[in-house]
Amino acid sequence: MVSYVLDGNALALTATEAARRRRAVESAQPDTIVVSIGYPTLLPDSPYSDSRSHDLQIPVCGNCTAPAFPNVPSNAENFIMFVDSVLRPWIRETVFPATTFSRDALYGHSFAGLFVLYVLLTRPGMFDTFMSASPALWWEDGYIFRLLEGLVSSGERDLDVDTVVMRGNATVRPAFQISYGKLEQFPVRRRLESDEDWQRRLDLIEPFKMADYCQRLYEVLKGSDAVRDVELHEYPFSDHAAVGGAAMADGLDYFLDWPPRIAGS
C-alpha cells in the first residue's frame, strides 16, 4: 500500500512517523510505503516551493487568463500525468521491483487539498483513497463546486473496472476523506492579540469559509454512488496550519482501515 503525499517537503516526515507509530500498536497493519512529492528548492524559511502554485493549480478553461491567485498558469494536468505515468511506475518497477502493490492513496492539504479533489472528480480510478485536508474550496469563487455540479448533473460516472485493477487499486469506487479545523472559520482570540491584530485576522480568514465549504462538499458527495465512502472530519481546536499534520495521521488510519473491495465482487 502506498500513500502519495503532496507538499512532501512539509509533510514527508509527518506521514512516515505516523505510519511507524501506528505499526507499534497495530501489529496487523499492512506494509506501507510513503512517497512524498516535493521540490529541490524552497521559499526562504519555508517548507513550501512557489512551484506548487503552478503544479497544483487546477484548470478552469483552456483559454482563460491566469486567475488573480496565484497568477500563474495551471500545470495540474501535466502534474497528474507525471505522478501517474512517471513517478508511480518508477516506484513500482525501479525502487521496489520485488513488491506486490495493492492500493494507493493521495493526500493533500490546502491548495494541494483542492488538487486532490480535482483528481477525484476527473480521474476517480487513479487512487483507491483520496484525502483532502483544509482544501482551498474558495478558490476562484468556488469554481470546484461548479465542476462538481456539472459532473453530478450529467449522471454518476461508472468506473472502468479493468482500468482500476490495472492501476493497482483493487476497488471499484474510491473512498474520500475531508478534514478541516473549526478555528479556520471560527477562530479564538489569542491571549496577547491586540484589537487591531485580532480584526486583521478575522478579515483575512472570513472569505475562506472553510467549515461551510467543507460541509457543503460533504453533503454533495455523501449521497453519490461515485464514492464508496465519504468522511467529514472536523478538528475543533485546530487552525489551518495544524490540520495539515493531524489530518495526515488520521488520513493514514482511514486509508489503512479500508479493506479493499475486489473488482467484480
Coordinates of C-alpha atoms in Angstrom, one line a residue:
M1 CA 0.0 0.0 0.0
V2 CA 1.3 3.4 -1.0
S3 CA 0.5 6.9 0.3
Y4 CA 1.4 9.7 -2.1
V5 CA 1.8 12.9 -0.1
L6 CA 1.8 16.3 -1.8
D7 CA 3.9 19.1 -0.4
G8 CA 6.4 16.4 0.7
N9 CA 8.9 18.9 2.0
A10 CA 6.4 19.9 4.7
L11 CA 4.7 16.5 5.3
A12 CA 7.0 13.6 4.5
L13 CA 8.3 13.1 8.0
T14 CA 4.9 13.6 9.5
A15 CA 3.5 10.8 7.2
T16 CA 6.4 8.5 7.8
E17 CA 6.3 8.9 11.6
A18 CA 2.5 8.4 11.6
A19 CA 2.9 5.1 9.8
R20 CA 5.7 4.0 12.2
R21 CA 3.7 4.9 15.3
R22 CA 0.7 3.0 14.0
R23 CA 2.7 -0.1 13.4
A24 CA 3.8 -0.1 17.0
V25 CA 0.2 -0.6 18.2
E26 CA -1.4 -2.2 15.2
S27 CA 0.6 -5.4 14.5
A28 CA -1.7 -6.3 11.7
Q29 CA -1.1 -3.1 9.8
P30 CA -0.2 -3.8 6.2
D31 CA 3.2 -2.8 4.9
T32 CA 3.0 0.9 3.9
I33 CA 5.2 3.0 1.7
V34 CA 5.1 6.8 1.9
V35 CA 6.0 8.6 -1.3
S36 CA 6.5 12.3 -0.7
I37 CA 6.3 14.6 -3.7
G38 CA 8.3 17.8 -3.1
Y39 CA 10.8 20.2 -4.6
P40 CA 14.6 20.7 -4.6
T41 CA 14.3 24.4 -3.9
L42 CA 12.0 26.1 -1.4
L43 CA 10.9 29.6 -0.5
P44 CA 13.1 31.3 2.1
D45 CA 12.5 29.9 5.6
S46 CA 9.6 27.8 4.4
P47 CA 8.9 24.1 3.7
Y48 CA 7.0 25.1 0.5
S49 CA 8.0 25.9 -3.0
D50 CA 6.5 28.5 -5.2
S51 CA 6.3 25.8 -7.9
R52 CA 3.3 24.3 -6.1
S53 CA 1.1 27.2 -7.2
H54 CA 1.8 26.1 -10.8
D55 CA 1.7 22.3 -10.4
L56 CA -1.3 22.1 -8.1
Q57 CA -3.5 24.8 -9.7
I58 CA -6.5 23.1 -11.3
P59 CA -7.5 24.3 -14.8
V60 CA -10.6 26.5 -15.2
C61 CA -10.6 26.6 -19.0
G62 CA -8.1 26.3 -21.8
N63 CA -8.2 29.9 -23.0
C64 CA -8.8 31.7 -19.7
T65 CA -6.3 34.1 -18.3
A66 CA -4.4 33.0 -15.2
P67 CA -6.5 33.5 -12.0
A68 CA -5.6 36.5 -9.9
F69 CA -4.4 34.0 -7.3
P70 CA -1.8 32.6 -7.8
N71 CA -1.4 34.4 -11.1
V72 CA 0.5 31.7 -12.8
P73 CA -0.8 29.2 -15.5
S74 CA -2.2 25.9 -14.4
N75 CA 0.0 22.8 -14.7
A76 CA -2.3 20.3 -12.9
E77 CA -2.9 18.1 -15.9
N78 CA 0.8 17.7 -16.6
F79 CA 1.5 17.1 -12.9
I80 CA -1.2 14.4 -12.8
M81 CA 0.4 12.8 -15.8
F82 CA 3.8 12.9 -14.1
V83 CA 2.5 11.2 -11.0
D84 CA 0.6 8.5 -12.8
S85 CA 2.9 7.8 -15.8
V86 CA 6.4 8.6 -14.4
L87 CA 6.5 8.6 -10.7
R88 CA 4.3 5.6 -9.9
P89 CA 5.9 3.3 -12.5
W90 CA 9.3 4.3 -11.2
I91 CA 8.3 3.5 -7.6
R92 CA 6.9 0.1 -8.6
E93 CA 9.3 -1.0 -11.2
T94 CA 12.6 0.5 -10.1
V95 CA 12.6 1.4 -6.4
F96 CA 10.5 -1.6 -5.2
P97 CA 10.6 -4.1 -8.1
A98 CA 10.0 -7.2 -5.8
T99 CA 7.0 -5.7 -4.0
T100 CA 3.4 -6.6 -4.7
F101 CA 1.3 -3.5 -4.7
S102 CA -2.4 -3.3 -3.8
R103 CA -3.9 0.1 -3.1
D104 CA -2.7 3.7 -3.4
A105 CA -3.8 6.9 -1.7
L106 CA -3.3 10.6 -2.4
Y107 CA -3.1 13.2 0.4
G108 CA -3.0 17.0 0.0
H109 CA -3.5 20.0 2.3
S110 CA -4.8 23.5 1.5
F111 CA -4.1 24.2 -2.2
A112 CA -2.9 20.6 -2.6
G113 CA -6.2 19.5 -1.0
L114 CA -8.1 21.3 -3.8
F115 CA -5.9 19.4 -6.3
V116 CA -6.8 16.1 -4.6
L117 CA -10.5 16.8 -5.1
Y118 CA -9.9 17.7 -8.7
V119 CA -8.2 14.4 -9.3
L120 CA -11.0 12.6 -7.6
L121 CA -13.6 14.3 -9.8
T122 CA -11.7 13.8 -13.1
R123 CA -9.9 10.5 -12.5
P124 CA -11.7 8.6 -9.8
G125 CA -9.9 5.4 -10.6
M126 CA -6.4 6.8 -10.2
F127 CA -6.3 6.2 -6.4
D128 CA -8.2 3.9 -4.0
T129 CA -8.4 6.6 -1.3
F130 CA -8.4 10.4 -1.6
M131 CA -7.7 12.6 1.4
S132 CA -8.2 16.3 1.2
A133 CA -7.3 18.5 4.3
S134 CA -8.5 22.1 4.5
P135 CA -9.0 22.3 0.7
A136 CA -9.0 25.7 -0.9
L137 CA -12.6 25.4 -1.9
W138 CA -13.0 29.1 -2.0
W139 CA -10.6 29.4 -4.9
E140 CA -12.0 31.2 -8.0
D141 CA -15.3 31.9 -6.3
G142 CA -15.8 28.2 -5.5
Y143 CA -15.1 27.0 -9.0
I144 CA -14.7 23.4 -7.9
F145 CA -18.4 23.3 -7.0
R146 CA -19.4 24.3 -10.5
L147 CA -17.2 21.5 -11.8
L148 CA -18.7 19.1 -9.3
E149 CA -22.3 20.0 -10.1
G150 CA -21.6 19.6 -13.8
L151 CA -20.4 16.0 -13.2
V152 CA -23.3 15.2 -10.9
S153 CA -25.9 16.6 -13.3
S154 CA -24.5 14.6 -16.2
G155 CA -25.1 11.4 -14.2
E156 CA -22.9 9.3 -12.0
R157 CA -19.8 8.1 -13.8
D158 CA -19.2 4.4 -14.0
L159 CA -15.6 3.4 -13.4
D160 CA -13.8 1.2 -15.9
V161 CA -13.1 -1.9 -13.7
D162 CA -10.2 -3.1 -15.9
T163 CA -8.5 0.3 -15.7
V164 CA -8.8 0.4 -11.9
V165 CA -7.3 -3.0 -11.5
M166 CA -4.5 -2.3 -13.9
R167 CA -3.6 0.8 -11.9
G168 CA -3.3 -1.4 -8.8
N169 CA -6.3 -0.2 -7.0
A170 CA -8.5 -3.2 -6.0
T171 CA -11.7 -1.2 -5.6
V172 CA -14.4 -0.2 -8.0
R173 CA -15.2 3.1 -6.2
P174 CA -12.8 5.3 -4.2
A175 CA -13.1 6.5 -0.7
F176 CA -12.8 10.2 0.2
Q177 CA -12.0 11.9 3.5
I178 CA -12.4 15.7 4.0
S179 CA -10.8 17.3 7.0
Y180 CA -10.8 20.9 8.4
G181 CA -10.2 22.8 11.6
K182 CA -13.0 24.7 13.2
L183 CA -10.7 27.5 14.0
E184 CA -10.2 28.1 10.3
Q185 CA -13.6 29.8 10.2
F186 CA -14.3 30.4 13.9
P187 CA -11.0 31.5 15.4
V188 CA -10.4 32.2 19.1
R189 CA -8.7 35.4 20.1
R190 CA -5.1 34.9 21.2
R191 CA -4.3 35.9 24.7
L192 CA -1.9 38.7 23.8
E193 CA -3.6 39.7 20.5
S194 CA -4.3 43.4 20.1
D195 CA -7.7 44.6 18.8
E196 CA -6.1 45.6 15.5
D197 CA -4.4 42.2 15.0
W198 CA -7.5 40.3 16.0
Q199 CA -9.6 42.2 13.5
R200 CA -7.0 41.8 10.8
R201 CA -7.0 38.0 11.3
L202 CA -10.8 37.9 11.2
D203 CA -10.8 39.9 8.0
L204 CA -8.2 37.6 6.5
I205 CA -10.0 34.3 7.1
E206 CA -13.6 35.5 6.5
P207 CA -13.7 34.8 2.7
F208 CA -12.4 31.3 3.1
K209 CA -15.5 29.9 5.0
M210 CA -13.6 26.6 5.5
A211 CA -16.3 24.9 7.6
D212 CA -19.2 26.0 5.4
Y213 CA -17.5 24.9 2.2
C214 CA -16.3 21.5 3.6
Q215 CA -19.7 20.7 4.9
R216 CA -21.2 21.7 1.6
L217 CA -18.8 19.4 -0.2
Y218 CA -19.6 16.6 2.1
E219 CA -23.4 17.0 1.6
V220 CA -22.9 16.8 -2.2
L221 CA -20.7 13.7 -2.1
K222 CA -22.3 11.7 0.7
G223 CA -25.3 10.7 -1.5
S224 CA -23.2 10.0 -4.5
D225 CA -22.7 6.5 -5.9
A226 CA -19.4 7.6 -7.3
V227 CA -17.6 7.0 -4.0
R228 CA -17.9 4.0 -1.7
D229 CA -17.5 6.1 1.4
V230 CA -17.1 9.8 2.3
E231 CA -16.0 11.0 5.7
L232 CA -16.0 14.5 7.1
H233 CA -13.6 15.2 10.0
E234 CA -13.6 18.4 12.0
Y235 CA -10.8 19.3 14.3
P236 CA -12.5 21.6 16.9
F237 CA -9.3 23.1 18.3
S238 CA -7.1 23.3 15.1
D239 CA -6.3 26.1 12.7
H240 CA -5.2 25.8 9.1
A241 CA -1.5 25.0 9.7
A242 CA -2.3 22.4 12.4
V243 CA -4.7 20.5 10.3
G244 CA -2.0 19.6 7.8
G245 CA -0.2 17.2 10.1
A246 CA -3.2 16.0 12.2
A247 CA -5.2 15.1 9.1
M248 CA -2.2 13.3 7.6
A249 CA -2.0 10.9 10.6
D250 CA -5.8 10.4 10.7
G251 CA -5.9 10.0 6.9
L252 CA -3.4 7.2 7.0
D253 CA -5.6 5.4 9.5
Y254 CA -8.6 5.9 7.2
F255 CA -6.7 4.6 4.2
L256 CA -5.3 1.5 6.0
D257 CA -8.5 0.6 7.7
W258 CA -10.4 0.3 4.5
P259 CA -10.4 -3.3 3.3
P260 CA -10.2 -3.5 -0.5
R261 CA -13.3 -4.3 -2.4
I262 CA -12.2 -6.5 -5.2
A263 CA -13.4 -5.5 -8.6
G264 CA -16.3 -7.7 -9.7
S265 CA -17.2 -8.8 -6.1

